[in-house]
Coordinates of C-alpha atoms in Angstrom, one line a residue:
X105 CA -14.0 -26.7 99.0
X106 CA -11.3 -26.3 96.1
X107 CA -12.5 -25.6 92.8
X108 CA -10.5 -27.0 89.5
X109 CA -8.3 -24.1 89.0
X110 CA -7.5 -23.1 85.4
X111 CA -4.4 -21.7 84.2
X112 CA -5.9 -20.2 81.3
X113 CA -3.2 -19.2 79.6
X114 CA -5.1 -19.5 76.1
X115 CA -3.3 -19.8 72.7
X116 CA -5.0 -19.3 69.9
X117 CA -3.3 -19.9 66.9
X118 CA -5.2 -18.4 63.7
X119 CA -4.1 -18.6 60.1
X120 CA -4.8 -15.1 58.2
X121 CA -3.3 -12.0 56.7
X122 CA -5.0 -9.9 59.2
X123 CA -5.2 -10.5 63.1
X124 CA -8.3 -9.5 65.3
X125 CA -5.9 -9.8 68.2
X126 CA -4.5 -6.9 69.9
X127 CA -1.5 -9.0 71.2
X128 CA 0.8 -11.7 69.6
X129 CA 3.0 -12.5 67.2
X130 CA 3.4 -14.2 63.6
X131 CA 5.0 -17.7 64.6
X132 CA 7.9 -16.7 61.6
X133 CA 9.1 -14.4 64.1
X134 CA 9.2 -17.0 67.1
X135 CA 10.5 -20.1 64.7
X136 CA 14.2 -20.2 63.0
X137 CA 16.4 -22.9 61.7
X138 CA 20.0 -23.3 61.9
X139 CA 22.5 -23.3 59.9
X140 CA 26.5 -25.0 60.2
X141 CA 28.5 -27.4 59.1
X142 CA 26.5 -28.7 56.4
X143 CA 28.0 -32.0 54.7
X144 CA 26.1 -31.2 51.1
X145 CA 25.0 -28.3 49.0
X146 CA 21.7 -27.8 47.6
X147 CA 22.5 -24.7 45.4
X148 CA 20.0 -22.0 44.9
X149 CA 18.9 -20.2 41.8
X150 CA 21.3 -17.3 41.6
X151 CA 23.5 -15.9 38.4
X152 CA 26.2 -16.9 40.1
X153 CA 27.2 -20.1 42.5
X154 CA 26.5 -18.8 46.1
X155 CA 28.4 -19.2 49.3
X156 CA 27.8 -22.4 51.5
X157 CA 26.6 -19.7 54.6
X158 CA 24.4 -17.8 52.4
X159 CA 22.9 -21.0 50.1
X160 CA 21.8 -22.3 53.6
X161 CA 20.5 -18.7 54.7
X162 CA 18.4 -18.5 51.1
X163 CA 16.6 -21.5 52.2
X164 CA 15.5 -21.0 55.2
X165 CA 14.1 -17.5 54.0
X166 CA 12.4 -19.1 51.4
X167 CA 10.6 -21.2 54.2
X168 CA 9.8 -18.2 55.6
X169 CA 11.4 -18.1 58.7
X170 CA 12.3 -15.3 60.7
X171 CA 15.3 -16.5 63.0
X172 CA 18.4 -17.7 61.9
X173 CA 21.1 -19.2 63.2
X174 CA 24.6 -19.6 62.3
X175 CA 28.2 -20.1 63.7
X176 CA 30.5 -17.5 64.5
X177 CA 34.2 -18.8 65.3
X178 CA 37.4 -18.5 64.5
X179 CA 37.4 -22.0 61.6
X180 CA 34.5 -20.3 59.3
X181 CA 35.8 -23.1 56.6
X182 CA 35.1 -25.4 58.9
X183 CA 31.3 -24.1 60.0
X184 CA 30.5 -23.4 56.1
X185 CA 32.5 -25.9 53.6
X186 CA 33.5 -24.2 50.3
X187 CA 31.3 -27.0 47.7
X188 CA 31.7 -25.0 44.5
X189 CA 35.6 -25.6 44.2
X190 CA 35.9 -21.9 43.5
X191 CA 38.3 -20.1 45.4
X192 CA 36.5 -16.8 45.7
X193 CA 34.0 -18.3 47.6
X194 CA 35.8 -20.0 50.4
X195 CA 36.0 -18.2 53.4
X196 CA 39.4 -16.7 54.0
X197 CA 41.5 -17.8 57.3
X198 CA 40.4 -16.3 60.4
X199 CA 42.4 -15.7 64.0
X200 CA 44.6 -14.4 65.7
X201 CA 47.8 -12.5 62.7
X202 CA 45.2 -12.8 59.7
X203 CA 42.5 -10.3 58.0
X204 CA 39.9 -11.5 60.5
X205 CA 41.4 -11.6 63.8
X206 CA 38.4 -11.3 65.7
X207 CA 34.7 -11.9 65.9
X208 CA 33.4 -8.1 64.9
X209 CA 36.4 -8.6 61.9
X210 CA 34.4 -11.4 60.3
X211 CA 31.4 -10.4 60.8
X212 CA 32.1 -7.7 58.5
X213 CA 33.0 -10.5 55.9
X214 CA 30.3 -9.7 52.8
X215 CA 29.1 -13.6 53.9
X216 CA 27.7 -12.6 56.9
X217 CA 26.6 -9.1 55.8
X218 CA 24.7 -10.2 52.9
X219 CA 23.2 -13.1 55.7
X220 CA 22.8 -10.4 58.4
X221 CA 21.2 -7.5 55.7
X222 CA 18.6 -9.6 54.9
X223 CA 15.3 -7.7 55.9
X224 CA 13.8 -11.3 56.6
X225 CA 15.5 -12.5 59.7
X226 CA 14.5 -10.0 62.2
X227 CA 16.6 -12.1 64.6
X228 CA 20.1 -13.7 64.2
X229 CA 21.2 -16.1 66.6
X230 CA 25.1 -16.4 66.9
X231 CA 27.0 -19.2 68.8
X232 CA 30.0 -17.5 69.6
X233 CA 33.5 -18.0 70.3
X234 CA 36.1 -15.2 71.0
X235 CA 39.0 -15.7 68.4
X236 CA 41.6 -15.4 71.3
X237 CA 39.9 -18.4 73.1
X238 CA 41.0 -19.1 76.8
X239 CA 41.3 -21.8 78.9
X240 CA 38.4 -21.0 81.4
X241 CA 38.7 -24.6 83.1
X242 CA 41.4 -23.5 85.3
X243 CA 40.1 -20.1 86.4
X244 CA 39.9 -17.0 84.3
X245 CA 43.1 -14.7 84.8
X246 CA 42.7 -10.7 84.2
X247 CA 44.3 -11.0 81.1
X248 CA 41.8 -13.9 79.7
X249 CA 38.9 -11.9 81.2
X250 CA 40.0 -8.6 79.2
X251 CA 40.4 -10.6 76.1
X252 CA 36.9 -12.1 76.2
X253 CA 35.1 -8.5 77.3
X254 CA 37.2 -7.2 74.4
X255 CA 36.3 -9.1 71.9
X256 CA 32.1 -9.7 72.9
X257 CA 32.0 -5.4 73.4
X258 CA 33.2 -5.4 69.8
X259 CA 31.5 -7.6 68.1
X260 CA 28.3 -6.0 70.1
X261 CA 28.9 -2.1 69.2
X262 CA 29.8 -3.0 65.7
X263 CA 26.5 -4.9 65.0
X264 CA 24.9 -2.1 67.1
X265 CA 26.5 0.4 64.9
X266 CA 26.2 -1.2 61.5
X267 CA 22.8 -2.2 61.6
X268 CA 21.4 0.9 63.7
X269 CA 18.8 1.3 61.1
X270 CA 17.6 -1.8 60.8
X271 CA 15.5 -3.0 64.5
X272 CA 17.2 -6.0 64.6
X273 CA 17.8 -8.6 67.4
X274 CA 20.8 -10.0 67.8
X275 CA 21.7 -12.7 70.1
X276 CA 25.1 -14.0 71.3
X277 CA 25.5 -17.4 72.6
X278 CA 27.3 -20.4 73.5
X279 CA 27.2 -23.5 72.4
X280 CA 25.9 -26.4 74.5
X281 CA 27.2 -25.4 78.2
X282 CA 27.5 -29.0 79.6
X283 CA 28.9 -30.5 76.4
X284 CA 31.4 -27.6 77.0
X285 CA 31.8 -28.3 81.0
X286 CA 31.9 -31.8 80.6
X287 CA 32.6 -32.8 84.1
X288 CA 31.6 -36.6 83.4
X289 CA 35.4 -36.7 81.6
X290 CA 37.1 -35.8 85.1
X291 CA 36.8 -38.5 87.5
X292 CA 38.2 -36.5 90.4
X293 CA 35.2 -34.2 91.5
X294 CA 37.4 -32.2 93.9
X295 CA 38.3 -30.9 90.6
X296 CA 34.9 -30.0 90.0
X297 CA 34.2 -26.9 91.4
X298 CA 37.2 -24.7 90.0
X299 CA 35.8 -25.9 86.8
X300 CA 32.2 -24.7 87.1
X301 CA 33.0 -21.5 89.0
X302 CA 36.2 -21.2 85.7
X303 CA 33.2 -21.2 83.4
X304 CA 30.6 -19.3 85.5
X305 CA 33.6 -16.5 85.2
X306 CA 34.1 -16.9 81.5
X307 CA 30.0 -16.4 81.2
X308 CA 30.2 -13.5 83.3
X309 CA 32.9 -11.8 80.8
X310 CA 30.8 -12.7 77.8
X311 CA 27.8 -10.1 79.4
X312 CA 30.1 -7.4 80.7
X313 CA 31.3 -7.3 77.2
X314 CA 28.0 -6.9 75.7
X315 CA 26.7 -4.7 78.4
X316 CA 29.7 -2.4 77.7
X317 CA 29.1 -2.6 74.1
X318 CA 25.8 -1.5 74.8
X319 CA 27.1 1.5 76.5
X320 CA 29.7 2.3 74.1
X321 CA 26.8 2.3 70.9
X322 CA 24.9 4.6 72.9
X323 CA 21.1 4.5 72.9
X324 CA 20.1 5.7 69.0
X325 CA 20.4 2.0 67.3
X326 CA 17.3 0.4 66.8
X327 CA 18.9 -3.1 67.1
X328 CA 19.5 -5.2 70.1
X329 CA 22.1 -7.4 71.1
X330 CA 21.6 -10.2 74.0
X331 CA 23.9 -12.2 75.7
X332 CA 22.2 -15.4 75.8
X333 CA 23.6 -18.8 78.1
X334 CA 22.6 -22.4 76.7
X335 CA 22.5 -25.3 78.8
X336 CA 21.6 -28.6 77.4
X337 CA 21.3 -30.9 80.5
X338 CA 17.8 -30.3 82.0
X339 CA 16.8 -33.0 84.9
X340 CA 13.5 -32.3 84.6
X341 CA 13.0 -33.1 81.2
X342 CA 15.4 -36.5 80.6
X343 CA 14.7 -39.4 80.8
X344 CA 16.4 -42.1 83.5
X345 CA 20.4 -42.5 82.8
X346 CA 20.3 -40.1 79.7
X347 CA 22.7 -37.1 82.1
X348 CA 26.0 -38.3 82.7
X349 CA 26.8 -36.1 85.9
X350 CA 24.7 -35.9 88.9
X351 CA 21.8 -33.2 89.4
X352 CA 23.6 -30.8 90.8
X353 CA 26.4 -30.6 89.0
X354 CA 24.7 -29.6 85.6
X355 CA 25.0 -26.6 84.2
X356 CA 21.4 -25.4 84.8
X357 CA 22.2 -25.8 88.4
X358 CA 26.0 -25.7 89.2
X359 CA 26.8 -21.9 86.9
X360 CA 23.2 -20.7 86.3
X361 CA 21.5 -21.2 89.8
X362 CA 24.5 -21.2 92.0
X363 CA 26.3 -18.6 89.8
X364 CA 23.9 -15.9 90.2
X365 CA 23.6 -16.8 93.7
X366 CA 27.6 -17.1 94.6
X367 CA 29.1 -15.3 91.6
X368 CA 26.8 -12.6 90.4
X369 CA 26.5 -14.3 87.0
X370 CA 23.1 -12.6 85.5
X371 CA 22.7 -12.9 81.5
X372 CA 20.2 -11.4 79.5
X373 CA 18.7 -14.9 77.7
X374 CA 18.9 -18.6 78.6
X375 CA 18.6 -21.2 76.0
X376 CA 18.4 -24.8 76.2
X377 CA 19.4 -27.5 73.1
X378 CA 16.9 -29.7 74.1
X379 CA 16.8 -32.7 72.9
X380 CA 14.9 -34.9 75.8
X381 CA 12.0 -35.0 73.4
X382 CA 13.0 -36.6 70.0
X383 CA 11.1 -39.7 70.8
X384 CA 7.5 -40.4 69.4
X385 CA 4.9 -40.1 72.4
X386 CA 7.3 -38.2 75.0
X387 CA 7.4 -35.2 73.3
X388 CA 5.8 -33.5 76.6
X389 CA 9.5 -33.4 78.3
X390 CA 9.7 -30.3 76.5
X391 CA 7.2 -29.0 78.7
X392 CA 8.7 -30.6 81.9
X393 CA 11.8 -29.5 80.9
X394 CA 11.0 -25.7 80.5
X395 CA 9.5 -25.9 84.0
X396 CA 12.2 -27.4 85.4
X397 CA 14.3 -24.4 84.1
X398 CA 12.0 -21.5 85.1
X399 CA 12.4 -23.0 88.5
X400 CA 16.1 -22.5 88.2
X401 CA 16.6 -19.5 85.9
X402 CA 17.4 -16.3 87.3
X403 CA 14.5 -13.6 86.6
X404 CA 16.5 -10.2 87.2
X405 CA 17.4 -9.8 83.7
X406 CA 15.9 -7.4 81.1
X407 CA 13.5 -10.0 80.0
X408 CA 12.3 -11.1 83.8
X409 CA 10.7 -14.7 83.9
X410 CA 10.0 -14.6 79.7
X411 CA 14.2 -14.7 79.2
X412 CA 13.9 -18.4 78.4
X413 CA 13.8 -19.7 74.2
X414 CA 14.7 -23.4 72.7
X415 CA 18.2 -23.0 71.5
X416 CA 18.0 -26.3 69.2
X417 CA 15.3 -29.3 69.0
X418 CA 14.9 -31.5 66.3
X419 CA 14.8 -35.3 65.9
X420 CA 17.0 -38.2 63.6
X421 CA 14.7 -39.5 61.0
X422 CA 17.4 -42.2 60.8
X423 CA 16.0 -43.8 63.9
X424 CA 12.9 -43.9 62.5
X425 CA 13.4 -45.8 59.6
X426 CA 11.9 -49.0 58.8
X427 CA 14.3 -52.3 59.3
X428 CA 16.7 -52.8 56.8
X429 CA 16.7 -49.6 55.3
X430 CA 19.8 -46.4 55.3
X431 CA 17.7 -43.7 53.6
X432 CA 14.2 -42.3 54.2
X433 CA 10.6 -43.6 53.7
X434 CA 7.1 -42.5 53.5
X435 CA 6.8 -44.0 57.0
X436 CA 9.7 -42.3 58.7
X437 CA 8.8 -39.3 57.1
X438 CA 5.3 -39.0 58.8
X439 CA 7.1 -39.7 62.0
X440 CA 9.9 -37.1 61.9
X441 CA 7.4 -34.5 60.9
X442 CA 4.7 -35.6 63.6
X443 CA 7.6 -35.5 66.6
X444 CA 8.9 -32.2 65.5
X445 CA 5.7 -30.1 64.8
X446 CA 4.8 -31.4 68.3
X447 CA 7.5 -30.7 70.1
X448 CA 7.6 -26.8 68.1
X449 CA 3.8 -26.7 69.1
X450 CA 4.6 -27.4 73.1
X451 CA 7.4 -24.2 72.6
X452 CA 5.1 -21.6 71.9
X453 CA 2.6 -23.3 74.1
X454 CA 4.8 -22.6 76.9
X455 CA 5.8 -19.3 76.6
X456 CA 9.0 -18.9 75.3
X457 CA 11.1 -16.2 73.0
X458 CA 11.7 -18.7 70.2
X459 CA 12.5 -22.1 69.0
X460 CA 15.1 -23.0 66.4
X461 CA 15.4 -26.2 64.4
X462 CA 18.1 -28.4 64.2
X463 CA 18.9 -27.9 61.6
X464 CA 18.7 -26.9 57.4
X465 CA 21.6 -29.9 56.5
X466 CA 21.9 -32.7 58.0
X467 CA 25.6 -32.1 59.6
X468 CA 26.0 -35.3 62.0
X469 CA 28.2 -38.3 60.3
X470 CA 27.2 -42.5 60.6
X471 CA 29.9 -43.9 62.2
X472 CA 32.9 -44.9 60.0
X473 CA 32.1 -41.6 57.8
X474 CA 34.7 -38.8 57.3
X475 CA 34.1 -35.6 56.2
X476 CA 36.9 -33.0 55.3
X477 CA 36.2 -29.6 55.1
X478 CA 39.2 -28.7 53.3
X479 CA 38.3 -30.7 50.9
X480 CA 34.3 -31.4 51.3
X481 CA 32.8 -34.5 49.3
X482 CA 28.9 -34.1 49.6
X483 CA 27.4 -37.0 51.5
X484 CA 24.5 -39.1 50.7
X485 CA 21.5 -40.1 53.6
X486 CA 22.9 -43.6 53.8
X487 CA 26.0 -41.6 55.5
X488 CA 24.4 -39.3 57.4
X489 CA 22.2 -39.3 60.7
X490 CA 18.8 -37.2 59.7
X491 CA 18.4 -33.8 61.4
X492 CA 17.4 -31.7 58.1
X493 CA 14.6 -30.0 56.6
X494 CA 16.3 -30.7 53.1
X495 CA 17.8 -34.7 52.8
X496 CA 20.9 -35.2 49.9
X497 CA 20.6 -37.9 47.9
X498 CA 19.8 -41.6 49.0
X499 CA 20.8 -43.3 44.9
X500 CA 19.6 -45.2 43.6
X501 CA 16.1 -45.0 45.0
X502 CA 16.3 -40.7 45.6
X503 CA 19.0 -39.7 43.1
X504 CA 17.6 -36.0 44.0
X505 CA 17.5 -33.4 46.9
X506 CA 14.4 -34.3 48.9
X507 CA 12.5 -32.0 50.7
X508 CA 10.9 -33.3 54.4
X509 CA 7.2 -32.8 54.8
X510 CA 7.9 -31.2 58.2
X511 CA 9.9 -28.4 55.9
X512 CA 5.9 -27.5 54.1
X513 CA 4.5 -28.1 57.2
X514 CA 6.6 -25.5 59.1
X515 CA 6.4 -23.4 55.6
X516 CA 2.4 -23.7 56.0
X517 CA 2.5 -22.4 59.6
X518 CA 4.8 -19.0 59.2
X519 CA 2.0 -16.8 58.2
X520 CA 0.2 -18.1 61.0
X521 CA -0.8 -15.3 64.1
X522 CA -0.7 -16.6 68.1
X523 CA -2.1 -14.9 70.8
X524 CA -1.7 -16.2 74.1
X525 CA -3.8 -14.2 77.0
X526 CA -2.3 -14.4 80.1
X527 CA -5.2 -13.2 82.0
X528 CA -3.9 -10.3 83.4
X529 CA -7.2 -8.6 82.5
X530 CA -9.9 -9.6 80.0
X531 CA -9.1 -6.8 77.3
X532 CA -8.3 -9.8 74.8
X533 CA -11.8 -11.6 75.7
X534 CA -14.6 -11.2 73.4
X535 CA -17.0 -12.3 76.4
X536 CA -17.4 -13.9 79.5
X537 CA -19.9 -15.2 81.6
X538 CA -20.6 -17.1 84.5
X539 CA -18.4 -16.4 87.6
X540 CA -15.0 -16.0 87.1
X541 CA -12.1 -15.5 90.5
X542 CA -8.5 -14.9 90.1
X543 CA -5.1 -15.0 92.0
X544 CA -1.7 -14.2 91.0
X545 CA 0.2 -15.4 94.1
X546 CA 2.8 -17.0 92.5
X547 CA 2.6 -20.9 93.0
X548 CA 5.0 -23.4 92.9
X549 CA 2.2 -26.5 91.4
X550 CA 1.7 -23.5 88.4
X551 CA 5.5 -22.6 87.1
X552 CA 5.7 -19.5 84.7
X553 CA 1.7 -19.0 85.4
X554 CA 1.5 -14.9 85.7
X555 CA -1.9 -15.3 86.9
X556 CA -5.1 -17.8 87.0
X557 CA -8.6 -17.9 86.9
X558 CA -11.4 -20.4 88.6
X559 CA -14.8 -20.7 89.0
X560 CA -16.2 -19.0 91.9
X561 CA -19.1 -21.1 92.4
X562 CA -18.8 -25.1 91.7
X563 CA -22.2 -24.9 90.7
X564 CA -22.5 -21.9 88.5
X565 CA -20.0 -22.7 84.8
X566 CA -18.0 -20.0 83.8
X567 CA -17.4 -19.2 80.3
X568 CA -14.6 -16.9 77.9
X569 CA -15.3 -16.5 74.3
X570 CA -12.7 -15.3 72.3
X571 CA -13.3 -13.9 68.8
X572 CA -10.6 -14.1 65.6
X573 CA -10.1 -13.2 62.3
X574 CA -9.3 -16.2 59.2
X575 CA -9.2 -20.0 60.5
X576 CA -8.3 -21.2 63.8
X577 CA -5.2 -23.9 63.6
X578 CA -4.7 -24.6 67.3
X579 CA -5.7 -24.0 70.3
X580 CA -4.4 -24.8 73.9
X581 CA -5.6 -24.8 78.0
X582 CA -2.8 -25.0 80.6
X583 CA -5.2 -26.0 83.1
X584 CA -4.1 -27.5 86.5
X585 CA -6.3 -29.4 88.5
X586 CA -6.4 -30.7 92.2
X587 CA -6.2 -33.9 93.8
X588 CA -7.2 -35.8 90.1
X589 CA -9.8 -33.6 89.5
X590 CA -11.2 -34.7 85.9
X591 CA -10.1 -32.1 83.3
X592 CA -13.5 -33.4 81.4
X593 CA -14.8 -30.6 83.1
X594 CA -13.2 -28.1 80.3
X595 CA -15.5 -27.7 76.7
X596 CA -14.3 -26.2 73.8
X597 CA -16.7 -24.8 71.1
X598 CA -16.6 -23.0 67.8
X599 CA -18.5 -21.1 66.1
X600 CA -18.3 -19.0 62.4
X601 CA -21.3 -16.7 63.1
X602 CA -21.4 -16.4 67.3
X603 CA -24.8 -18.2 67.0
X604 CA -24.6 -21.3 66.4
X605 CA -22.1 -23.0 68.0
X606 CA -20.8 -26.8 67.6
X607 CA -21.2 -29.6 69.9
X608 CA -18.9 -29.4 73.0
X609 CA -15.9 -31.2 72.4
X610 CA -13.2 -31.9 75.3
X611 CA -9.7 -30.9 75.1
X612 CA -7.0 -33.3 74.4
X613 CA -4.9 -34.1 77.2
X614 CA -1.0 -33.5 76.4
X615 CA 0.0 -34.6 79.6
X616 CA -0.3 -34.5 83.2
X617 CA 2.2 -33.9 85.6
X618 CA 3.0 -32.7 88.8
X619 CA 5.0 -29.4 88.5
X620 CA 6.3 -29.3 92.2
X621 CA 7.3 -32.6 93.8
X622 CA 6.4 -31.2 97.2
X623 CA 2.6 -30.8 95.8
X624 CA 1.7 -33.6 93.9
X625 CA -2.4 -33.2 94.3
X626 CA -1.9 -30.3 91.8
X627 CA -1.4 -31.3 88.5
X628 CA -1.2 -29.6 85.2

């Protein structure tokens, strides 16, 4: 007879200044926002007017975040727009024959070191582009290859060396690998496979040039800089008609699977810009998602089968807003904040490094709207779609800066500790009773699932009880059952004094799926 087996990979999710737990992590250290390309200013309290890059940068410390991200290419005017009209403030020109001629170059620019030096961000996601930028798409010649390792094993031992001091974690990525690939614009597929294997070569110089940069910093820095792929295509969380290109020619599947398999392409992170789950009541495709890319991802990295983190996710309150109306409203405001916090809840849920909003401003343009960086106008809401934390003006109803609840919400939750407890052993359980049976043969019905408990006996219940420090704000099962077995079965209970406990009260379901197509009496 087959028992309900339980996953119980148990987060616990406690709000205090001081954590029982003997693993985990504050959730300011897995959550970050980014920050590019921002179409208004809302100006900080400084002396002096600040820089667009580091007005963004004191906002999204002040939510208390500990990840930021922020664009790092050769049109810095472009990614952070000069609003205060004074010319000391505007980022110079960057390339090829100027001051800043490469990525390392402008990173030493006092922007991005007064950004970088902040002791708040503990990690600093990049989206990177080498200043000498090659054309991949038809191959990569030595020459194109040497440029990229060049340039990525610079900018790598510089922040290495600058910031040896500091134990930061510094990640190097792409932007958006199928929006990048973009096969769905070339209509002859024989064309196809030079393409993919041209960028699976260009990924492969990006990580040779960190790894050497690595080796040329030597081993006495206390930072860390990753090499980090991002796909944004995922089959298994989309819905129907949302990817353009067929299964296997996405990203995911055609340069990450295939690449490490044929090519030898291996980097040290993987990020997806996920946004399969903007849409009120399917926020679970995150989860789908992520297990469709731990099938897929390779796990020979430094990081193993934990290299995966959400790149971007975020929602447009614009879609969300009542008929008739071009700015926000109590209504769409409940509803952005309500899909976001669940689809940030699901990430840490499942497992992975981080999860970074998209974004501080709102960046993305109504149709019809122009924007010129050279000489930026600040836009309104009525002429923006809504991916913020912080909303410009809508006049004449909001002649101010707004602030989105999601923004306190998130601010609430970054002084918050999670533990998850993989069950490896029970050093993080406070007791157990009952009979308890594990297995960690890896399964295909239980993706990214180290290691699993059931009940030994159908007719003996089996009990953990956990014990924390301060309020409990969340706390999660991954539990996958057998042919429909009823997850009624599970009971929660709480208690303040480990006496008297409350009534039981069963776990709400997420979702249930079937993780391997193959298997579909298991379900999660």
């Amino acid at each position: 007879m087959r028992y309900p087996v339980l996953a119980l990979v148990f987060h616990l999710t406690i709000s205090a200044a001081f954590a029982a737990q003997s693993e985990g992590r504050w959730l300011a250290e897995f959550f970050g926002s980014t920050h590019t390309g921002g179409t208004y200013s809302v100006p900080t309290t400084r002396s002096v007017p600040v820089d667009h890059l580091n007005e963004g940068a004191d906002h999204i410390e002040a939510l208390g975040a500990g990840v930021l991200k922020l664009w790092l290419n050769s049109v810095p005017r472009e990614n952070y727009p000069n609003f205060t009209g004074l010319p000391a403030l505007a980022f110079p020109v960057a390339g090829r024959n100027t001051a800043y001629p490469t990525m390392a170059s402008l990173l030493a620019h006092p922007f991005y070191r007064e950004a970088i030096e902040r002791p708040a961000f503990r990690t600093i996601s990049f989206v990177a582009t080498e200043f000498s930028r090659v054309t991949w798409r038809d191959g990569l010649s030595a020459v194109e290859e040497a440029a990229v390792v060049a340039e990525f094993r610079e900018a790598t031992e510089y922040l290495l060396r600058t910031y040896a001091t500091r134990g930061k974690t510094f990640i190097l990525q792409n932007w958006e690998g199928d929006n990048l690939l973009n096969l769905d614009l070339f209509p002859d597929q024989a064309t196809w496979p030079a393409m993919a294997d041209g960028m699976a070569a260009y990924f492969k110089a990006r990580q040779r040039g960190v790894a050497e940069g690595r080796a040329a910093a030597g081993a006495g820095s206390s930072s860390q800089v990753w090499n980090a792929i991002e796909i944004n295509y995922n089959w298994g969380g989309s819905r129907a008609g949302d990817i353009p290109v067929p299964e296997e020619w996405t990203v995911l599947n055609r340069v990450v699977r295939d690449g490490y398999r044929d090519h030898g392409l291996l980097a040290d992170l993987y990020s997806w810009s996920n946004w399969s789950s903007k849409i009120p009541g399917q926020e679970w495709r995150l989860l789908t998602g992520i297990d469709y890319m731990r099938a897929r991802v390779p796990t020979a990295g430094p990081f193993g089968a934990n290299a995966i983190f959400l790149g971007e996710f975020g929602a447009y309150e614009n879609s969300f807003y009542s008929s008739g109306l071009s700015h926000h409203s109590p209504t769409s405001d409940a509803t952005f904040t309500s899909v976001n916090l669940a689809q940030f809840h699901h990430a840490w849920r499942a497992g992975l490094r981080h999860a970074i909003f998209w974004q501080l401003y709102a960046n993305g343009l109504q149709a019809g709207v122009d924007f010129s960086w050279a000489n930026p106008v600040e836009k309104t809401q009525q002429e923006l779609v809504g991916t913020w934390l912080i909303r410009p003006p809508a006049p004449p109803l909001y002649p101010n800066d707004t602030y989105t609840t999601l923004h306190a919400r998130f601010a609430g939750l970054m002084d918050c500790w999670s533990t998850e407890d993989n069950l490896s052993d029970f050093s993080l359980v406070h007791a157990q009773a009952g009979g308890w049976a594990g297995s960690s043969t890896p399964q295909t019905w239980a993706p990214g699932v180290l290691r699993r408990l059931y009940r030994s006996s159908a007719a003996t219940p089996a009990s953990l009880t956990y014990r924390v420090e301060g309020d409990l704000v969340d706390w999660s099962i991954a539990a996958f059952l057998y042919n429909g077995t009823s997850g009624a079965r599970l009971r929660g209970y709480t208690s303040h004094d480990g006496t008297t406990w409350s009534e039981p009260f069963a776990f709400s379901v997420v979702y249930t799926n079937a993780p391997d197509p193959a298997l579909p009496a298991w379900t999660r």
